Amino acid sequence: MRKSFVSFWRKNRAAAKLAILSQLEYRLNFFIDAYFQPLITTTVEVTLWYGIWSQGDFTTLNGFGLDSYLSYALWATFVARVTTNWMYESMMAEDIESGKINAILLRPYSFYSFYLSQFMGYKTFVMLGTLGIPLAAAYLFDLPVTFSRLPLVFVLLFFYLIFVHTVSFFVASFGFFMTRVHSLTTGKNIVLWVLSGELFPLDLIPDPYRQWAIASPFASGAYVPVAYMTGRVEVDAVWRAFVSVAVGLLVMGGAAMMMWSGGVRRYAGTGA
Amino acid sequence: MIRHALKPCNLEIEAGQIIGLVGSNGAGKTTLLKLLSGLIHPSSGAAEVLGFTPWKREPAFLKQISLLLGQKAQLWWDLPAADSFRLLTEIYELEPEESRRRWRQLAQRLRCEEQLNIQLRRLSLGERMKMEIIGSLLHHPKILFLDEPTIGLDVVAQETIREFLGEYVREFRPTIILTSHYMDDISQLADRLLLISRGEIVFDGAVEEFVESRAGLRAQGEEDLDFEEIIREFLEEESRRR
């Protein structure tokens, strides 16, 4: 038991390291993905919230002031950068479409675990490298953030990453049935851009849609962690988010497993 | 219309044999290789390799086999081969120091030690293939499936790989199932020949046996052909029939 856990850990640690090494081969790509894109998005969102405030005749919106929205915009873009999966989903889909998957299928390592470890490794690297920016900005501009809430937020984010990867695994498995699945990735990520709360805080959605949006597992991709850090919600919302992600993981895991088994059965060993 | 890539066939392969699978394009040799390695599921039928059903892909089975596809890189493109070997060491649960020693030894034999720390994408096709071979042998597979391991390589690289595989087989006695369009690969390495045509095994026997059987078909006084020419003649006949 102990030996199998050690070997499981070493295997996954090696895959995570491989992901980091591969990404460092393309430093400019990494810089754009991890720093440039969230900086641009934050700038746009902060400008928008300033614009809304300067045009409107109000001092609070939905009970929160401009500082709260600026802090939300700042954190949400960086957190969502961590919780969004474009690159590894595309890589998984491409592996299936092109037959590169052969290299994993015939090795004693599951495709799901291989990419989960890479995804987690890369995202941890991105998180450590980029979250310093919103931390510094929040400190410098005195934006509302409760730093003591950060540890629980990180736990939720890591749990959510497993869910995100499972969704990506499900989407990529369409590669067994379709020639190109990139449009699915694009569509899914646009929907998540809204449903995660990256674009705006989900508590601005009118009822009853607000309750549904906040209860969905996707809200843990930005809204719940950021709203908790910036004081828009309390810890009970985080516990509900854990339950929601767990349920989402079960449902998505089942669906992904069905897609994968069906796909592998019809797979023709492309490229060989 | 349903076209069968591989028709029902019975085949038994003993441990330590080197099987050369030969046939024209689309004959079904790669399909057979993919089935036996577990890469694809058959529409019907059964197969047992090392006591396992290959397409169930149980870890205990996968630890004992290796599939090398000459037309598909299986190591990581952006990384030096040595980094990929480190990952393979963990995947196959090998002892790191012993594994490192092994890949260095194999690289020495293949004359490519200096390329171990260069990213795969920067290597020539021949150098890449040598790295792929090392990666596929790292865990001492009992069965090695080789799909056109010398395709696209220059004559020197082909010869190096052939020599290496010959030595490796003599030393470690793995079972090898090999497909190639280069008949030198087959004639120099295989001790059993399987000729496949239109998804059917049309000859199963020793290389010499096949040469003799074809020689018997030739008219008296006709010039003797070497192995490559005999196979080519056979494949041409098959192509015409298709």
Coordinates of C-alpha atoms in Angstrom, one line a residue:
Chain A
M1 CA 0.0 0.0 0.0
R2 CA 2.8 2.4 1.1
K3 CA 4.9 1.4 -1.9
S4 CA 2.0 1.9 -4.4
F5 CA 1.3 5.4 -2.9
V6 CA 5.0 6.3 -3.2
S7 CA 5.1 5.2 -6.8
F8 CA 1.8 7.0 -7.5
W9 CA 3.2 10.2 -6.0
R10 CA 6.6 9.9 -7.8
K11 CA 4.9 9.3 -11.1
N12 CA 2.6 12.3 -10.8
R13 CA 5.3 14.5 -9.4
A14 CA 7.5 13.6 -12.5
A15 CA 4.6 14.5 -14.8
A16 CA 4.0 17.8 -13.0
K17 CA 7.7 18.5 -13.4
L18 CA 7.6 17.6 -17.0
A19 CA 4.8 20.2 -17.5
I20 CA 6.8 22.9 -15.9
L21 CA 9.9 22.1 -17.9
S22 CA 7.9 22.0 -21.1
Q23 CA 6.4 25.4 -20.3
L24 CA 9.7 26.9 -19.5
E25 CA 10.8 25.9 -23.0
Y26 CA 8.3 28.5 -24.3
R27 CA 8.9 31.3 -21.9
L28 CA 7.2 34.0 -23.9
N29 CA 4.0 31.9 -24.2
F30 CA 4.1 31.4 -20.4
F31 CA 4.7 35.1 -19.8
I32 CA 1.7 36.0 -22.0
D33 CA -0.5 33.3 -20.5
A34 CA 0.4 33.9 -16.9
Y35 CA 1.0 37.7 -16.7
F36 CA 0.1 39.6 -19.8
Q37 CA -3.4 38.3 -20.4
P38 CA -4.7 38.8 -16.8
L39 CA -3.0 42.2 -16.6
I40 CA -4.9 43.3 -19.8
T41 CA -8.2 41.8 -18.5
T42 CA -7.8 43.5 -15.1
T43 CA -7.1 46.8 -16.7
V44 CA -10.2 46.5 -18.9
E45 CA -12.4 45.5 -16.0
V46 CA -11.1 48.1 -13.6
T47 CA -11.7 50.8 -16.3
L48 CA -15.2 49.5 -16.8
W49 CA -16.1 49.6 -13.0
Y50 CA -14.7 53.2 -12.9
G51 CA -16.8 54.0 -15.9
I52 CA -19.9 52.6 -14.3
W53 CA -19.3 54.5 -11.1
S54 CA -18.6 57.8 -12.8
Q55 CA -21.8 57.6 -14.9
G56 CA -24.1 56.3 -12.2
D57 CA -25.9 58.2 -9.4
F58 CA -25.0 55.8 -6.6
T59 CA -22.3 55.1 -4.0
T60 CA -22.9 51.4 -3.6
L61 CA -24.1 48.7 -6.0
N62 CA -25.9 45.7 -4.5
G63 CA -24.6 46.8 -1.1
F64 CA -20.9 47.1 -2.1
G65 CA -18.8 50.1 -2.9
L66 CA -16.3 50.8 -5.7
D67 CA -13.4 49.5 -3.7
S68 CA -15.1 46.1 -3.4
Y69 CA -15.7 45.9 -7.2
L70 CA -12.1 47.0 -8.0
S71 CA -10.7 44.4 -5.6
Y72 CA -13.1 41.8 -7.1
A73 CA -12.0 42.6 -10.7
L74 CA -8.3 42.5 -9.7
W75 CA -8.5 39.1 -8.0
A76 CA -11.1 37.5 -10.3
T77 CA -9.0 37.8 -13.4
F78 CA -5.9 36.3 -11.8
V79 CA -7.9 33.5 -10.0
A80 CA -9.8 32.7 -13.2
R81 CA -6.5 32.6 -15.1
V82 CA -5.5 29.8 -12.8
T83 CA -8.8 27.9 -12.9
T84 CA -9.4 28.2 -16.7
N85 CA -8.2 25.3 -18.8
W86 CA -7.4 26.1 -22.4
M87 CA -4.0 24.7 -23.0
Y88 CA -4.2 21.2 -21.5
E89 CA -7.7 20.6 -22.8
S90 CA -6.4 21.5 -26.3
M91 CA -3.4 19.3 -25.8
M92 CA -5.5 16.3 -24.7
A93 CA -7.9 16.8 -27.6
E94 CA -5.0 17.1 -30.0
D95 CA -3.4 13.9 -28.6
I96 CA -6.6 12.0 -29.3
E97 CA -7.1 13.5 -32.7
S98 CA -3.5 13.0 -33.9
G99 CA -2.8 9.7 -32.3
K100 CA -0.1 11.0 -29.9
I101 CA -2.3 9.4 -27.3
N102 CA -0.8 6.0 -28.3
A103 CA 2.3 6.9 -26.3
I104 CA 0.2 7.0 -23.1
L105 CA -2.3 4.3 -23.8
L106 CA 0.3 1.6 -23.9
R107 CA 2.1 2.7 -20.8
P108 CA 1.1 1.9 -17.2
Y109 CA -0.2 5.4 -16.6
S110 CA -3.7 6.7 -17.2
F111 CA -4.2 9.5 -19.6
Y112 CA -6.4 11.3 -17.0
S113 CA -3.7 11.2 -14.3
F114 CA -1.0 12.0 -16.7
Y115 CA -2.7 15.3 -17.7
L116 CA -4.1 16.0 -14.3
S117 CA -0.6 16.0 -12.8
Q118 CA 0.7 18.2 -15.6
F119 CA -2.2 20.6 -15.2
M120 CA -1.9 20.8 -11.4
G121 CA 1.9 21.2 -11.7
Y122 CA 1.6 24.0 -14.2
K123 CA -1.2 25.8 -12.4
T124 CA 0.6 25.7 -9.1
F125 CA 3.6 27.2 -10.9
V126 CA 1.3 29.9 -12.4
M127 CA -0.4 30.5 -9.1
L128 CA 2.9 31.0 -7.2
G129 CA 4.2 33.2 -10.0
T130 CA 1.3 35.5 -10.5
L131 CA -0.9 35.8 -7.4
G132 CA 1.8 38.1 -6.0
I133 CA 0.5 40.8 -8.4
P134 CA -3.0 41.1 -7.0
L135 CA -1.6 40.6 -3.5
A136 CA 0.8 43.6 -4.0
A137 CA -1.9 45.7 -5.7
A138 CA -4.4 45.0 -2.9
Y139 CA -1.8 46.0 -0.3
L140 CA -0.6 49.1 -2.2
F141 CA -4.1 50.4 -3.0
D142 CA -5.6 49.3 0.3
L143 CA -8.3 47.3 -1.4
P144 CA -10.6 45.1 0.7
V145 CA -9.0 41.7 1.1
T146 CA -9.0 39.4 4.2
F147 CA -5.6 37.7 4.0
S148 CA -6.4 35.2 6.7
R149 CA -9.0 33.7 4.3
L150 CA -6.4 32.9 1.7
P151 CA -5.5 29.3 2.9
L152 CA -9.1 28.1 2.6
V153 CA -9.4 29.8 -0.8
F154 CA -6.3 27.9 -2.1
V155 CA -7.7 24.6 -0.8
L156 CA -11.0 25.3 -2.7
L157 CA -9.1 26.3 -5.8
F158 CA -7.0 23.1 -5.9
F159 CA -10.2 21.1 -5.4
Y160 CA -11.9 23.0 -8.2
L161 CA -8.9 22.3 -10.5
I162 CA -9.6 18.6 -10.3
F163 CA -13.2 19.3 -11.4
V164 CA -12.0 21.6 -14.2
H165 CA -9.6 18.9 -15.4
T166 CA -12.4 16.4 -15.4
V167 CA -14.6 18.7 -17.5
S168 CA -11.7 19.1 -19.9
F169 CA -11.1 15.3 -20.0
F170 CA -14.8 15.0 -20.9
V171 CA -14.6 17.6 -23.6
A172 CA -11.3 16.2 -25.0
S173 CA -12.9 12.7 -25.2
F174 CA -15.2 14.0 -27.9
G175 CA -12.0 13.8 -30.0
F176 CA -12.7 10.1 -30.4
F177 CA -16.0 10.9 -32.1
M178 CA -15.3 14.2 -33.9
T179 CA -12.5 15.4 -36.1
R180 CA -12.1 18.7 -34.3
V181 CA -13.1 19.6 -30.8
H182 CA -11.5 23.0 -30.4
S183 CA -14.9 24.8 -30.9
L184 CA -16.2 22.9 -27.9
T185 CA -13.3 24.2 -25.8
T186 CA -13.9 27.7 -27.0
G187 CA -17.7 27.5 -26.3
K188 CA -17.2 25.9 -22.9
N189 CA -14.7 28.5 -21.8
I190 CA -16.9 31.4 -22.9
V191 CA -19.8 30.0 -20.9
L192 CA -17.4 29.5 -17.9
W193 CA -16.2 33.1 -18.3
V194 CA -19.7 34.2 -17.2
L195 CA -20.7 31.3 -14.9
S196 CA -17.5 31.4 -12.9
G197 CA -18.0 35.0 -12.1
E198 CA -14.8 36.2 -13.8
L199 CA -16.7 38.8 -15.9
F200 CA -18.7 40.2 -13.0
P201 CA -19.7 39.1 -9.5
L202 CA -22.5 36.5 -9.7
D203 CA -24.5 38.3 -7.0
L204 CA -25.4 40.9 -9.5
I205 CA -27.5 38.4 -11.5
P206 CA -31.2 38.8 -10.7
D207 CA -33.0 36.1 -8.7
P208 CA -33.7 33.2 -9.2
Y209 CA -30.8 32.8 -11.6
R210 CA -28.4 34.2 -9.0
Q211 CA -29.1 31.3 -6.6
W212 CA -28.5 28.8 -9.4
A213 CA -25.4 30.5 -10.6
I214 CA -23.9 30.7 -7.2
A215 CA -24.9 27.1 -6.4
S216 CA -23.2 25.7 -9.5
P217 CA -19.8 24.2 -9.2
F218 CA -18.4 26.7 -11.8
A219 CA -18.9 29.5 -9.2
S220 CA -15.8 28.1 -7.4
G221 CA -13.7 29.1 -10.4
A222 CA -13.7 32.8 -9.4
Y223 CA -16.8 34.1 -7.7
V224 CA -16.8 32.1 -4.4
P225 CA -13.1 32.3 -3.7
V226 CA -12.8 36.0 -4.6
A227 CA -16.1 37.0 -2.9
Y228 CA -14.9 35.2 0.2
M229 CA -11.5 37.0 0.1
T230 CA -13.0 40.4 -0.5
G231 CA -15.8 40.0 2.1
R232 CA -18.8 39.6 -0.2
V233 CA -19.7 36.2 1.3
E234 CA -18.9 34.3 4.5
V235 CA -17.4 30.9 5.1
D236 CA -20.7 29.0 4.8
A237 CA -20.6 29.9 1.1
V238 CA -17.2 28.2 0.8
W239 CA -18.5 25.0 2.4
R240 CA -21.4 24.9 0.1
A241 CA -19.0 25.4 -2.8
F242 CA -17.0 22.4 -1.7
V243 CA -20.2 20.3 -1.7
S244 CA -21.2 21.7 -5.1
V245 CA -17.7 20.9 -6.6
A246 CA -17.8 17.4 -5.1
V247 CA -21.2 16.7 -6.7
G248 CA -20.0 18.2 -10.0
L249 CA -17.0 16.0 -9.9
L250 CA -19.1 12.9 -9.4
V251 CA -21.4 13.8 -12.2
M252 CA -18.7 15.0 -14.6
G253 CA -16.5 12.0 -13.7
G254 CA -19.2 9.6 -14.6
A255 CA -19.9 11.3 -17.9
A256 CA -16.2 11.5 -18.7
M257 CA -15.7 7.9 -17.9
M258 CA -18.5 6.9 -20.2
M259 CA -17.2 9.1 -23.0
W260 CA -13.7 7.8 -22.6
S261 CA -14.7 4.1 -22.5
G262 CA -16.9 4.5 -25.6
G263 CA -14.1 6.4 -27.4
V264 CA -11.3 4.1 -26.6
R265 CA -13.3 1.1 -27.9
R266 CA -13.8 2.8 -31.2
Y267 CA -10.3 4.3 -31.4
A268 CA -8.4 3.1 -34.4
G269 CA -4.8 3.8 -33.2
T270 CA -4.5 6.9 -35.4
G271 CA -1.1 7.7 -36.9
A272 CA 0.4 4.3 -36.8
Chain B
M1 CA -19.9 -1.8 -47.1
I2 CA -17.9 -3.3 -44.3
R3 CA -14.2 -3.9 -45.0
H4 CA -12.3 -6.1 -42.6
A5 CA -8.8 -4.8 -41.8
L6 CA -7.9 -8.2 -40.4
K7 CA -9.9 -11.4 -41.1
P8 CA -10.1 -14.2 -38.6
C9 CA -6.7 -15.9 -38.1
N10 CA -5.0 -18.2 -35.6
L11 CA -1.5 -17.4 -34.5
E12 CA 0.7 -18.6 -31.8
I13 CA 4.0 -16.9 -31.1
E14 CA 6.7 -18.5 -28.8
A15 CA 8.7 -16.4 -26.4
G16 CA 12.0 -15.2 -27.8
Q17 CA 10.9 -15.3 -31.4
I18 CA 11.4 -12.5 -33.9
I19 CA 8.4 -12.3 -36.2
G20 CA 8.6 -10.2 -39.4
L21 CA 5.2 -9.0 -40.5
V22 CA 5.3 -8.2 -44.2
G23 CA 2.6 -7.1 -46.6
S24 CA 1.7 -4.3 -48.9
N25 CA 0.1 -1.0 -47.6
G26 CA -3.3 -1.7 -46.1
A27 CA -2.7 -5.4 -45.9
G28 CA -3.4 -5.5 -42.1
K29 CA 0.0 -5.9 -40.6
T30 CA -0.2 -2.7 -38.4
T31 CA -3.7 -3.6 -37.4
L32 CA -2.4 -7.0 -36.2
L33 CA 0.4 -5.2 -34.3
K34 CA -2.1 -2.7 -32.7
L35 CA -4.4 -5.5 -31.7
L36 CA -1.6 -7.6 -30.1
S37 CA -0.2 -4.6 -28.3
G38 CA -3.7 -3.6 -27.0
L39 CA -3.9 -0.2 -28.8
I40 CA -7.2 -1.1 -30.4
H41 CA -10.2 -3.3 -29.7
P42 CA -11.1 -6.0 -32.2
S43 CA -14.7 -6.1 -33.5
S44 CA -14.7 -9.8 -32.6
G45 CA -12.3 -12.5 -31.6
A46 CA -9.9 -13.1 -28.8
A47 CA -6.2 -12.8 -28.2
E48 CA -3.9 -13.6 -25.3
V49 CA -0.5 -12.0 -24.9
L50 CA 1.6 -13.0 -21.9
G51 CA -1.6 -14.3 -20.3
F52 CA -3.5 -11.0 -20.7
T53 CA -6.1 -9.8 -23.0
P54 CA -4.1 -7.0 -24.6
W55 CA -6.9 -4.4 -25.1
K56 CA -7.8 -4.5 -21.4
R57 CA -4.5 -2.7 -21.0
E58 CA -3.8 -3.9 -17.5
P59 CA -0.8 -2.2 -15.9
A60 CA 0.9 -5.6 -15.3
F61 CA 0.7 -6.3 -19.1
L62 CA 1.7 -2.8 -20.1
K63 CA 4.9 -3.0 -17.9
Q64 CA 6.0 -6.0 -20.0
I65 CA 5.5 -4.6 -23.5
S66 CA 6.6 -1.8 -25.7
L67 CA 5.3 -0.4 -28.9
L68 CA 7.6 1.6 -31.2
L69 CA 6.0 3.5 -34.0
G70 CA 8.4 4.6 -36.6
Q71 CA 6.1 7.3 -37.9
K72 CA 5.0 8.7 -34.5
A73 CA 7.1 10.3 -31.8
Q74 CA 6.4 8.9 -28.4
L75 CA 8.8 10.9 -26.4
W76 CA 8.1 14.5 -25.5
W77 CA 8.9 16.8 -28.3
D78 CA 10.0 19.9 -26.3
L79 CA 12.2 18.1 -23.9
P80 CA 15.6 16.4 -24.1
A81 CA 15.3 12.6 -24.3
A82 CA 17.0 12.3 -20.9
D83 CA 14.1 14.2 -19.3
S84 CA 11.6 11.9 -21.0
F85 CA 13.5 8.9 -19.8
R86 CA 13.3 10.2 -16.2
L87 CA 9.5 10.4 -16.5
L88 CA 9.5 6.9 -18.0
T89 CA 11.6 5.7 -15.1
E90 CA 8.8 6.8 -12.8
I91 CA 6.0 5.5 -15.0
Y92 CA 7.6 2.0 -15.1
E93 CA 8.6 2.3 -11.4
L94 CA 12.3 1.6 -12.2
E95 CA 15.2 2.2 -9.8
P96 CA 16.4 5.7 -10.9
E97 CA 20.2 5.0 -10.8
E98 CA 19.9 1.7 -12.6
S99 CA 17.6 3.3 -15.2
R100 CA 20.1 6.1 -15.8
R101 CA 22.9 3.6 -16.3
R102 CA 20.7 1.6 -18.7
W103 CA 19.8 4.6 -20.9
R104 CA 23.4 5.6 -21.0
Q105 CA 24.5 2.1 -22.0
L106 CA 21.9 1.9 -24.7
A107 CA 22.8 5.4 -26.0
Q108 CA 26.5 4.3 -26.2
R109 CA 25.6 1.3 -28.2
L110 CA 23.4 3.4 -30.5
R111 CA 26.2 6.0 -30.7
C112 CA 24.0 8.9 -29.6
E113 CA 25.1 9.7 -26.0
E114 CA 25.8 13.3 -27.0
Q115 CA 22.2 13.9 -28.1
L116 CA 20.7 12.8 -24.8
N117 CA 20.4 16.3 -23.4
I118 CA 19.2 18.0 -26.6
Q119 CA 15.5 18.7 -27.1
L120 CA 13.9 16.0 -29.2
R121 CA 12.6 18.6 -31.8
R122 CA 16.2 19.6 -32.5
L123 CA 17.4 16.1 -33.4
S124 CA 17.6 14.6 -36.8
L125 CA 15.1 11.8 -37.7
G126 CA 17.7 9.1 -37.2
E127 CA 18.8 10.5 -33.8
R128 CA 15.2 10.8 -32.7
M129 CA 14.5 7.2 -33.7
K130 CA 17.5 6.1 -31.6
M131 CA 16.0 8.0 -28.6
E132 CA 12.6 6.4 -29.2
I133 CA 14.3 2.9 -29.2
I134 CA 16.0 3.7 -25.9
G135 CA 12.7 4.9 -24.4
S136 CA 11.0 1.7 -25.6
L137 CA 13.7 -0.6 -24.1
L138 CA 14.2 1.2 -20.8
H139 CA 11.9 -1.1 -18.8
H140 CA 13.2 -4.4 -20.3
P141 CA 10.0 -5.3 -22.2
K142 CA 9.4 -9.0 -22.7
I143 CA 7.6 -8.2 -26.0
L144 CA 8.6 -5.4 -28.3
F145 CA 6.3 -4.3 -31.1
L146 CA 8.2 -2.5 -33.8
D147 CA 6.3 -0.7 -36.5
E148 CA 8.7 0.4 -39.2
P149 CA 11.5 1.3 -37.0
T150 CA 13.8 2.3 -39.8
I151 CA 11.3 4.2 -42.0
G152 CA 12.8 7.3 -43.6
L153 CA 16.3 6.8 -42.2
D154 CA 19.4 6.9 -44.3
V155 CA 21.3 3.7 -45.0
V156 CA 23.9 4.3 -42.2
A157 CA 21.2 4.9 -39.6
Q158 CA 19.2 1.9 -40.8
E159 CA 22.3 -0.3 -40.5
T160 CA 23.1 1.0 -37.0
I161 CA 19.6 0.3 -35.7
R162 CA 19.6 -3.1 -37.3
E163 CA 22.9 -4.0 -35.8
F164 CA 21.8 -2.7 -32.4
L165 CA 18.5 -4.6 -32.5
G166 CA 20.4 -7.8 -33.5
E167 CA 22.8 -7.5 -30.6
Y168 CA 20.0 -6.6 -28.2
V169 CA 18.0 -9.6 -29.2
R170 CA 21.0 -12.0 -28.8
E171 CA 21.6 -10.6 -25.3
F172 CA 18.1 -10.2 -23.8
R173 CA 16.0 -12.6 -25.9
P174 CA 12.8 -10.5 -26.0
T175 CA 10.0 -11.5 -28.3
I176 CA 9.8 -9.0 -31.2
I177 CA 7.1 -8.4 -33.7
L178 CA 8.4 -6.3 -36.5
T179 CA 6.8 -4.7 -39.5
S180 CA 8.9 -3.0 -42.1
H181 CA 8.9 -2.1 -45.8
Y182 CA 12.7 -2.5 -45.8
M183 CA 13.3 -6.2 -46.5
D184 CA 16.8 -6.0 -45.0
D185 CA 15.2 -5.4 -41.6
I186 CA 13.2 -8.6 -42.0
S187 CA 15.9 -10.7 -43.6
Q188 CA 18.5 -9.7 -41.0
L189 CA 16.4 -9.8 -37.9
A190 CA 13.4 -12.1 -38.3
D191 CA 13.5 -15.8 -37.7
R192 CA 9.8 -16.2 -38.6
L193 CA 8.0 -14.6 -41.4
L194 CA 4.3 -13.7 -41.5
L195 CA 3.0 -12.5 -44.9
I196 CA -0.3 -10.7 -44.8
S197 CA -2.5 -10.0 -47.7
R198 CA -5.9 -8.4 -47.7
G199 CA -6.2 -9.0 -44.0
E200 CA -5.2 -12.7 -44.2
I201 CA -2.1 -14.5 -43.2
V202 CA -1.0 -16.1 -46.4
F203 CA 2.4 -17.4 -45.2
D204 CA 3.7 -18.3 -41.8
G205 CA 7.1 -19.9 -41.6
A206 CA 10.8 -19.4 -41.6
V207 CA 12.4 -16.9 -44.0
E208 CA 14.3 -19.7 -45.8
E209 CA 11.2 -21.8 -46.1
F210 CA 9.4 -18.9 -47.9
V211 CA 12.4 -18.4 -50.2
E212 CA 12.4 -22.1 -51.1
S213 CA 8.7 -22.2 -51.7
R214 CA 8.9 -19.2 -54.1
A215 CA 11.9 -20.7 -55.8
G216 CA 9.9 -23.8 -56.5
L217 CA 7.4 -21.7 -58.4
R218 CA 10.0 -20.4 -60.7
A219 CA 10.6 -21.9 -64.1
Q220 CA 13.8 -23.8 -64.6
G221 CA 16.6 -21.7 -65.9
E222 CA 15.1 -18.5 -64.5
E223 CA 17.6 -16.4 -62.6
D224 CA 17.6 -16.8 -58.8
L225 CA 16.3 -13.9 -56.9
D226 CA 17.4 -12.6 -53.5
F227 CA 15.0 -12.3 -50.5
E228 CA 14.1 -8.7 -51.2
E229 CA 13.3 -9.4 -54.8
I230 CA 11.2 -12.4 -53.9
I231 CA 9.2 -10.4 -51.4
R232 CA 8.8 -7.6 -53.9
E233 CA 7.6 -10.0 -56.5
F234 CA 5.1 -11.5 -54.0
L235 CA 3.8 -8.1 -53.0
E236 CA 3.5 -7.0 -56.7
E237 CA 1.4 -10.2 -57.3
E238 CA -0.7 -9.3 -54.3
S239 CA -1.1 -5.7 -55.4
R240 CA -2.4 -6.9 -58.8
R241 CA -4.8 -9.2 -57.2
R242 CA -6.2 -6.3 -55.0

